[in-house]
Short mmCIF file of C-alpha atoms and ligand atoms in Angstrom, two decimals:
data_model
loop_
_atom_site.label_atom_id
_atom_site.label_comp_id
_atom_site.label_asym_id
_atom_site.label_seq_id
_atom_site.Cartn_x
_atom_site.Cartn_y
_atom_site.Cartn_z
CA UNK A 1 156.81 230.71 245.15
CA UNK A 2 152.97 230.05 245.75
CA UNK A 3 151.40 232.94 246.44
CA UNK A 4 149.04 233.53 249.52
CA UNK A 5 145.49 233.11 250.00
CA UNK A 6 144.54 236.21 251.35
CA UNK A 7 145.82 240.02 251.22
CA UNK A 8 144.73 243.09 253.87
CA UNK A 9 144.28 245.48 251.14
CA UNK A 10 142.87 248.79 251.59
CA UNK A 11 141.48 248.46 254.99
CA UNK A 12 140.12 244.74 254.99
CA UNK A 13 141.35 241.40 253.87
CA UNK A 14 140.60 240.14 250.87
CA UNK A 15 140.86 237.26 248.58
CA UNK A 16 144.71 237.83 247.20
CA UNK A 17 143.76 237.22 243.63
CA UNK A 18 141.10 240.63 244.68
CA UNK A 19 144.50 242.80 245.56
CA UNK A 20 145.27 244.66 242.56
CA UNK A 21 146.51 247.81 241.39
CA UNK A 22 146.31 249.54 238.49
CA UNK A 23 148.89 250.78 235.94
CA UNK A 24 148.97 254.20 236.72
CA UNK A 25 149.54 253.47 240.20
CA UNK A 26 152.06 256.10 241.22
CA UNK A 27 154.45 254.02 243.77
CA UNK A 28 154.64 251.74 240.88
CA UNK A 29 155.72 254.28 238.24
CA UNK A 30 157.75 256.18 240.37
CA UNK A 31 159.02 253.99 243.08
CA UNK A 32 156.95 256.02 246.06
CA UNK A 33 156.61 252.91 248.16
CA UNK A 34 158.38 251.71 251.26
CA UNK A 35 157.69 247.93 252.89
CA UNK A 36 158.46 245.28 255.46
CA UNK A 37 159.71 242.21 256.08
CA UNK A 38 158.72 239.92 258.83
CA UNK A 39 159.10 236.60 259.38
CA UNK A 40 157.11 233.62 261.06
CA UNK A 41 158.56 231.09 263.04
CA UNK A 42 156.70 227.63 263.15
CA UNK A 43 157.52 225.66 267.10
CA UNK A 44 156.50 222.32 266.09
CA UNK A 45 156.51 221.22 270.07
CA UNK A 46 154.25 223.86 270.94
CA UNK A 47 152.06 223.87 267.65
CA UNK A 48 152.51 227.58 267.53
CA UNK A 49 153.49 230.36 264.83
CA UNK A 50 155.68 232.91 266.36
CA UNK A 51 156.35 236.31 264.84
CA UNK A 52 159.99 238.04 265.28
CA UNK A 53 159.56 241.65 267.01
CA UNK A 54 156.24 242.45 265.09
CA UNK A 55 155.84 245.70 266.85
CA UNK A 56 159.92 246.30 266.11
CA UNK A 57 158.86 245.83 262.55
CA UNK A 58 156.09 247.61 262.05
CA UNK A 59 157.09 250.82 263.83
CA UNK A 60 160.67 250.90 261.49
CA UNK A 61 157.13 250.56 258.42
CA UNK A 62 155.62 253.54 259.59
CA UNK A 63 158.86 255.34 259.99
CA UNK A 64 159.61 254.51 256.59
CA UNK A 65 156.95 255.83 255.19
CA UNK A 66 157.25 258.92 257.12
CA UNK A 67 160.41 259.17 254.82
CA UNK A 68 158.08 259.41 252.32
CA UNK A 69 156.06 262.30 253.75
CA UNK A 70 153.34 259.43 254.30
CA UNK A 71 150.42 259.81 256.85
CA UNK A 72 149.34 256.27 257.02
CA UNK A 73 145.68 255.38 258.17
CA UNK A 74 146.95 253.26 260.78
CA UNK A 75 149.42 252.97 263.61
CA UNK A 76 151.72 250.57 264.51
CA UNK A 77 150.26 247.88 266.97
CA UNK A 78 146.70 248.59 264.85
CA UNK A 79 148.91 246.65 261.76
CA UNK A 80 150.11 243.88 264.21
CA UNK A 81 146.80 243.01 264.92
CA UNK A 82 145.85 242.77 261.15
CA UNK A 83 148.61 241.02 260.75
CA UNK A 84 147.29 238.21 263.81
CA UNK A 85 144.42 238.44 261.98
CA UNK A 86 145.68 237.75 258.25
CA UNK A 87 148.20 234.95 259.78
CA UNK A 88 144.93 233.21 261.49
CA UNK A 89 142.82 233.22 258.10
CA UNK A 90 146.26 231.73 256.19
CA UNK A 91 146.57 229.32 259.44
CA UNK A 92 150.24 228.69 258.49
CA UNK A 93 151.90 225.53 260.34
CA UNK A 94 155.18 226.30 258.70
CA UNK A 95 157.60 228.94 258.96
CA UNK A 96 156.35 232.36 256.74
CA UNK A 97 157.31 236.09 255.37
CA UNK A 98 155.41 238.80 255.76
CA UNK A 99 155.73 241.88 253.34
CA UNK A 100 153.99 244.98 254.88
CA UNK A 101 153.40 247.57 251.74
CA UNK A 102 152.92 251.06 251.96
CA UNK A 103 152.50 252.69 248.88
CA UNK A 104 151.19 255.90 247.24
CA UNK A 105 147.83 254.66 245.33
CA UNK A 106 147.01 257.54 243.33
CA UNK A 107 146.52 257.08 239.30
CA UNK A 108 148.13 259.65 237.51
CA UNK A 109 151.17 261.73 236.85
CA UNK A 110 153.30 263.71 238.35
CA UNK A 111 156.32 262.86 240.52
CA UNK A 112 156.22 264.57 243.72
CA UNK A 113 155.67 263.00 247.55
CA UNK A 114 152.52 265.87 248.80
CA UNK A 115 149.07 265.63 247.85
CA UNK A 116 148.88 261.43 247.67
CA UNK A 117 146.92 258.89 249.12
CA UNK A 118 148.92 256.07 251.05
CA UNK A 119 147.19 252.56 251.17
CA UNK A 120 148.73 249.92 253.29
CA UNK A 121 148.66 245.83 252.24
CA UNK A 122 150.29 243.03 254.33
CA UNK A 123 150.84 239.79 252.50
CA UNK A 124 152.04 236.54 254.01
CA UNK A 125 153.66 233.19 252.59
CA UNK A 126 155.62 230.28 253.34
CA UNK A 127 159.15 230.67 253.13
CA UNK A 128 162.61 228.85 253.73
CA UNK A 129 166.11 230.26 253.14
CA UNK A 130 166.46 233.59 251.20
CA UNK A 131 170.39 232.46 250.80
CA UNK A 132 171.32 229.00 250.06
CA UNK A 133 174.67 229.16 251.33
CA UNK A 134 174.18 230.76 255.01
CA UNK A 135 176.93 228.25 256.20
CA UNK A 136 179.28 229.99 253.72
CA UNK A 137 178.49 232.99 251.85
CA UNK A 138 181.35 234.02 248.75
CA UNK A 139 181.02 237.55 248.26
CA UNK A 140 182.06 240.33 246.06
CA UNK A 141 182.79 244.22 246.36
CA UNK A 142 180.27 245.69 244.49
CA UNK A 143 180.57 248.74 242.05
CA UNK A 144 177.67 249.73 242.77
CA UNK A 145 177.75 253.03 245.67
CA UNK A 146 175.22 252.43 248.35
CA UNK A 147 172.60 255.23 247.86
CA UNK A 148 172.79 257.87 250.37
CA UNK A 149 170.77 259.79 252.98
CA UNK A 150 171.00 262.82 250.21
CA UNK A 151 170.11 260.50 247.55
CA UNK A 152 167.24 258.50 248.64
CA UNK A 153 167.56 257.84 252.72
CA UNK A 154 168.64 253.83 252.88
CA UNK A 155 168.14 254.02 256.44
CA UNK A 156 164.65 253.00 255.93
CA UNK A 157 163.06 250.04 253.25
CA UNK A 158 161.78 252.54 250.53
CA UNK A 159 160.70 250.63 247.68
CA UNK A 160 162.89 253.18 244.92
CA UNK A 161 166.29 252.57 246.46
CA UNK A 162 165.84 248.27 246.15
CA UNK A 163 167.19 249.05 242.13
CA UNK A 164 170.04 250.00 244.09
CA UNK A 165 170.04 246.61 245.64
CA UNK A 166 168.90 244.79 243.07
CA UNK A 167 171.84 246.28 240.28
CA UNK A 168 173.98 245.30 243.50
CA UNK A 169 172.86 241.40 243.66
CA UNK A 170 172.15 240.89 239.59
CA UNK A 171 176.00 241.63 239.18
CA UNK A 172 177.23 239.27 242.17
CA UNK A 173 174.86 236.55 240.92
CA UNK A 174 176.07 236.64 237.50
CA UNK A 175 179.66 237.17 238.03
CA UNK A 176 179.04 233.88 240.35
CA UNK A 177 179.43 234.79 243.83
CA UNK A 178 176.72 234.45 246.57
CA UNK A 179 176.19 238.20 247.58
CA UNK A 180 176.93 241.81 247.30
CA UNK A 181 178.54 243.42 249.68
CA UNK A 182 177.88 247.42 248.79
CA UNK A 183 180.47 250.75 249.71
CA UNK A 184 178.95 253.65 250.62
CA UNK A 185 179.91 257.09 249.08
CA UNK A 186 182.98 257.37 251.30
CA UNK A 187 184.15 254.25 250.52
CA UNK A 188 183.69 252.39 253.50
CA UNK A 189 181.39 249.04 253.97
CA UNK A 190 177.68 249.81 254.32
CA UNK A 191 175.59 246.57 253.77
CA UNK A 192 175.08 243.99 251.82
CA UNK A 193 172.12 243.99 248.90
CA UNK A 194 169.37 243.39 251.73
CA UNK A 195 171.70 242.93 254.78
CA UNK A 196 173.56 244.22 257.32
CA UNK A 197 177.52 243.26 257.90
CA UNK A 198 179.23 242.42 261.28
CA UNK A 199 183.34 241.24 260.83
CA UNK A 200 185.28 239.95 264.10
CA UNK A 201 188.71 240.86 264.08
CA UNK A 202 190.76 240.33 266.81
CA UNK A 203 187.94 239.36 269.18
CA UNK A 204 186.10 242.63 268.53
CA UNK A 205 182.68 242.28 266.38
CA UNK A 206 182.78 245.04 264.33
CA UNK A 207 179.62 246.95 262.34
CA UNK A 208 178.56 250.47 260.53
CA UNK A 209 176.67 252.69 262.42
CA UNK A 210 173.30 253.83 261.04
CA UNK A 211 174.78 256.78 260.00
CA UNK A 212 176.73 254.58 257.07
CA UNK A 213 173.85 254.36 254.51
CA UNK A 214 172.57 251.21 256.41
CA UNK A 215 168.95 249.97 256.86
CA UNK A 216 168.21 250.27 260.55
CA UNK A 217 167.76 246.49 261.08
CA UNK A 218 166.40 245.07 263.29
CA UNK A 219 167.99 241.59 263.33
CA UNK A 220 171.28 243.88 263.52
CA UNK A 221 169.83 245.82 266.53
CA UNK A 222 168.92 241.94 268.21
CA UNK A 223 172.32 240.56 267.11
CA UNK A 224 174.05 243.35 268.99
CA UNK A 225 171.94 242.84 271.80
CA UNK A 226 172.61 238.39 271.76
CA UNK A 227 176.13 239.35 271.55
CA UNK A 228 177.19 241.62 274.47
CA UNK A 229 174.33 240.26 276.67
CA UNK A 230 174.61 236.24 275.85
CA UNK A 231 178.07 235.56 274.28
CA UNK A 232 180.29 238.50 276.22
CA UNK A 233 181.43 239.75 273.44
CA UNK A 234 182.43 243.31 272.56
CA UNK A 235 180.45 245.41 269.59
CA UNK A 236 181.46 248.03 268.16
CA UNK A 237 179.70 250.96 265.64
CA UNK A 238 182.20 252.29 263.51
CA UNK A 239 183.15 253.06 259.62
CA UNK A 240 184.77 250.15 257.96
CA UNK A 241 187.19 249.92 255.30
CA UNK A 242 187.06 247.26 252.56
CA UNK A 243 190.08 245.60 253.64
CA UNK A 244 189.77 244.95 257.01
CA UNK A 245 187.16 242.30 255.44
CA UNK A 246 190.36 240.98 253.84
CA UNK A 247 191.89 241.01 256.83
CA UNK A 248 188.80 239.78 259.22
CA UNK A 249 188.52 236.60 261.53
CA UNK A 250 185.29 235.90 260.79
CA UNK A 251 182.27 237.92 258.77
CA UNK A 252 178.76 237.85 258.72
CA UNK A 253 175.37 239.28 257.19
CA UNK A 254 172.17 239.65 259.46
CA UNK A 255 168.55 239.97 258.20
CA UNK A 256 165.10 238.97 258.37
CA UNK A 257 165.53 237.24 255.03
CA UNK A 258 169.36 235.76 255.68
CA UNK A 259 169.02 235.25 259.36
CA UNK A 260 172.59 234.94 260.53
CA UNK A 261 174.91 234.06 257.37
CA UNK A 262 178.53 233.59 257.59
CA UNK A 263 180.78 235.54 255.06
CA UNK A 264 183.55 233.02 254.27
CA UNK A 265 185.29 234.52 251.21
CA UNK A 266 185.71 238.09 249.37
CA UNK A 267 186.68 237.83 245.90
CA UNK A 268 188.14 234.83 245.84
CA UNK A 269 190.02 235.60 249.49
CA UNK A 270 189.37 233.77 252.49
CA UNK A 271 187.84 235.32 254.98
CA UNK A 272 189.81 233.51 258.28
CA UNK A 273 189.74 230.12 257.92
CA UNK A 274 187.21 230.24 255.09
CA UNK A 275 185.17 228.40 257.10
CA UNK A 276 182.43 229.52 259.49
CA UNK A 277 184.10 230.40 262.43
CA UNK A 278 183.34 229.61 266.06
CA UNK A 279 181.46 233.28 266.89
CA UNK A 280 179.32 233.20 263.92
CA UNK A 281 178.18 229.45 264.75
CA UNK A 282 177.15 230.29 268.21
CA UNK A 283 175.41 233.09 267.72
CA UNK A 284 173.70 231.37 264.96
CA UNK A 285 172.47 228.30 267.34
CA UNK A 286 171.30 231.13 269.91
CA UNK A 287 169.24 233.44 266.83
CA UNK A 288 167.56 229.86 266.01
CA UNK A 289 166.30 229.32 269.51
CA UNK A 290 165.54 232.91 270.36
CA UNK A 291 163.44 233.30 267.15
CA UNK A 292 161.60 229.92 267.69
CA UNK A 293 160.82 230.82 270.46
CA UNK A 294 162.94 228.55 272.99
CA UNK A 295 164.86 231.03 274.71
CA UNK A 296 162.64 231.93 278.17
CA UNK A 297 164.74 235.48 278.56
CA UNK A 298 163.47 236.89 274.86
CA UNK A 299 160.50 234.98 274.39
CA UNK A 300 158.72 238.63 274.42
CA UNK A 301 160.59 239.14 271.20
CA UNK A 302 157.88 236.38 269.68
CA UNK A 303 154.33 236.71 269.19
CA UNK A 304 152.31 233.89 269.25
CA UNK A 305 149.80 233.81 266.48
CA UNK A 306 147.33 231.31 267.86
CA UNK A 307 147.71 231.50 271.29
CA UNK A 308 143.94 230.94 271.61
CA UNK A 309 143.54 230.81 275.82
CA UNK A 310 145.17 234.77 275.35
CA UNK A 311 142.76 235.45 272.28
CA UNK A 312 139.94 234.73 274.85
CA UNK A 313 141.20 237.00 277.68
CA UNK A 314 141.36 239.79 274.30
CA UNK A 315 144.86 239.47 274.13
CA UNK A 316 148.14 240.04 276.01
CA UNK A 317 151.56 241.38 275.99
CA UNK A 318 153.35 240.03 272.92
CA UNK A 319 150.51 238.63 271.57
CA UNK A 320 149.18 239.27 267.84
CA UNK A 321 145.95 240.55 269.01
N1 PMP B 401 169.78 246.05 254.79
C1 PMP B 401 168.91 246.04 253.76
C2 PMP B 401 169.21 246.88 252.56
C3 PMP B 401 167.77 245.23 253.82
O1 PMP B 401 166.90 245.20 252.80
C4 PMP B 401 167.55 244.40 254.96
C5 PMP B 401 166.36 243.49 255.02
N2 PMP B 401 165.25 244.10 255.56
C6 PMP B 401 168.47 244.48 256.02
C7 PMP B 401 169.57 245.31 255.90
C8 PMP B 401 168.23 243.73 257.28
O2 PMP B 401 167.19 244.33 258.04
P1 PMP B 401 166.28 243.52 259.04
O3 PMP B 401 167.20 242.86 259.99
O4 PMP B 401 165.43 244.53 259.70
O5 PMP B 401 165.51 242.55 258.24
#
């Protein structure tokens, strides 16, 4: 993956290569980080970068890191705007992620969350599909447990808990599925290594509440929202056990990085048909549109980057000012 050109690093931007922390750093010792991930949608007809639910996104950062007992130097909407800002110096024609970083910067030890100094850095690069397969993801029960809100609090993206994720997805890769998907302590379906799960069984779309050890997504929360308001359907928030996945119509993951990505075996099982099936296809061709941009209804949802007749006027609603 190239890596960008520029970083906002300690309260300006900066030449990336100039973005550097030390060894000592204490989020990287001790895992006393949290972060974002965004992503940039390039509309080739309009010649415009749009950016999913920036102010979604960056209000879930800062409630991360008040997980972490974090009082960052900035609020949300001031970070959108740095990130208009960042996005305009990288003048990206293509479609991009965007990793907001708040960590603790302080050099020394001592594990502990009081006394430390957050810094904040936004990065951004181009980027395509974080799973090959989104047509048709194989996945496998993990044994790894989903950490827990008594453990380290999954519900938002602290830095720490991503070995839990990453243990999660280095097993599944190597024992040659596609994905993880990860139980929680009680046994039930939480999420997938860095997504959230939806099944459809018996025309009822099915997911955990946040109270499952989920990340609070936000391509959940919009999925939820596409389906009851767009494609009728019924959504329900409740625990789920790893065999109604056995026993499912159709399954799928959501996430920044996956998008919408259809589940189409577990362990070797078929998962309905074992091919996409029809709910997970249309919501997919209705995500693609909304996020681009093309869908007149949620076209709040996406910030236009360059929009340079709004710049002028010093900004407007749903603009990266
Ligand atoms: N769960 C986990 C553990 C994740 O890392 C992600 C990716 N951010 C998601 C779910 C999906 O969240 P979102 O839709 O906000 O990207």
């Amino acid at each position: 993956m190239a890596t960008p050109q520029h970083a906002f690093f300690k309260g300006q931007i900066v030449p990336y290569s100039e973005a550097k922390v030390g060894v000592l750093t204490h989020a990287l010792n001790y895992g006393t980080a949290c972060f974002g991930g965004v992503r940039g949608y390039w509309n080739a007809d309009e010649q415009e970068l749009f950016v999913f639910r920036p102010h979604e996104h960056f209000k879930r950062f800062v409630q991360s890191a008040k997980l972490l007992d974090m009082q960052l130097p900035f609020e949300a909407d001031d970070l959108v705007a740095k990130l208009g800002e960042l996005l305009r110096l990288e003048n990206y024609k293509e479609d991009c992620y965007i990793r907001p970083l708040a960590y603790y910067a302080d050099e020394g030890i001592g594990v502990r969350l009081h006394g430390l100094t957050p810094e904040v850095s936004i990065v951004a690069m181009p980027f395509g599909r974080y799973i090959d397969k989104e047509e048709g993801v194989h996945v496998t029960i993990s044994s790894w447990r989903r950490v827990d809100d008594n453990t380290i609090p999954p519900r938002g993206k602290i830095a720490g808990s991503y070995v839990n994720s990453a243990y999660a997805k280095t097993d599944a890769q190597r024992a040659g599925f596609d994905e993880a998907i990860v139980l929680n302590s009680a046994g039930h379906i939480a999420e997938g290594s860095a997504e959230n799960f939806f099944l459809v069984r018996n025309g009822v779309v099915v997911t955990p509440p946040v109270t499952e050890g989920i990340l609070e997504g936000i391509t959940r929360r919009t999925v939820m929202q596409l389906l009851r308001d767009e494609l009728g359907a019924t959504v329900v928030e409740r625990p789920i056990d790893r065999t109604e996945l056995f026993l499912a119509d159709e399954a799928f993951f959501t996430g920044t990085g996956v998008q919408i990505a259809a589940i189409t075996k577990v362990d070797h099982r078929l998962v309905g048909t074992g091919r996409m099936g029809p709910l997970v296809s249309r919501l997919r061709s209705l995500y693609f549109d909304v996020v681009r941009g093309k869908v007149a209804r949620y076209r709040t949802w996406c910030a236009p980057v360059y929009d340079t007749v709004a710049h002028a006027r010093g900004g407007a609603v749903g603009v990266l000012a």
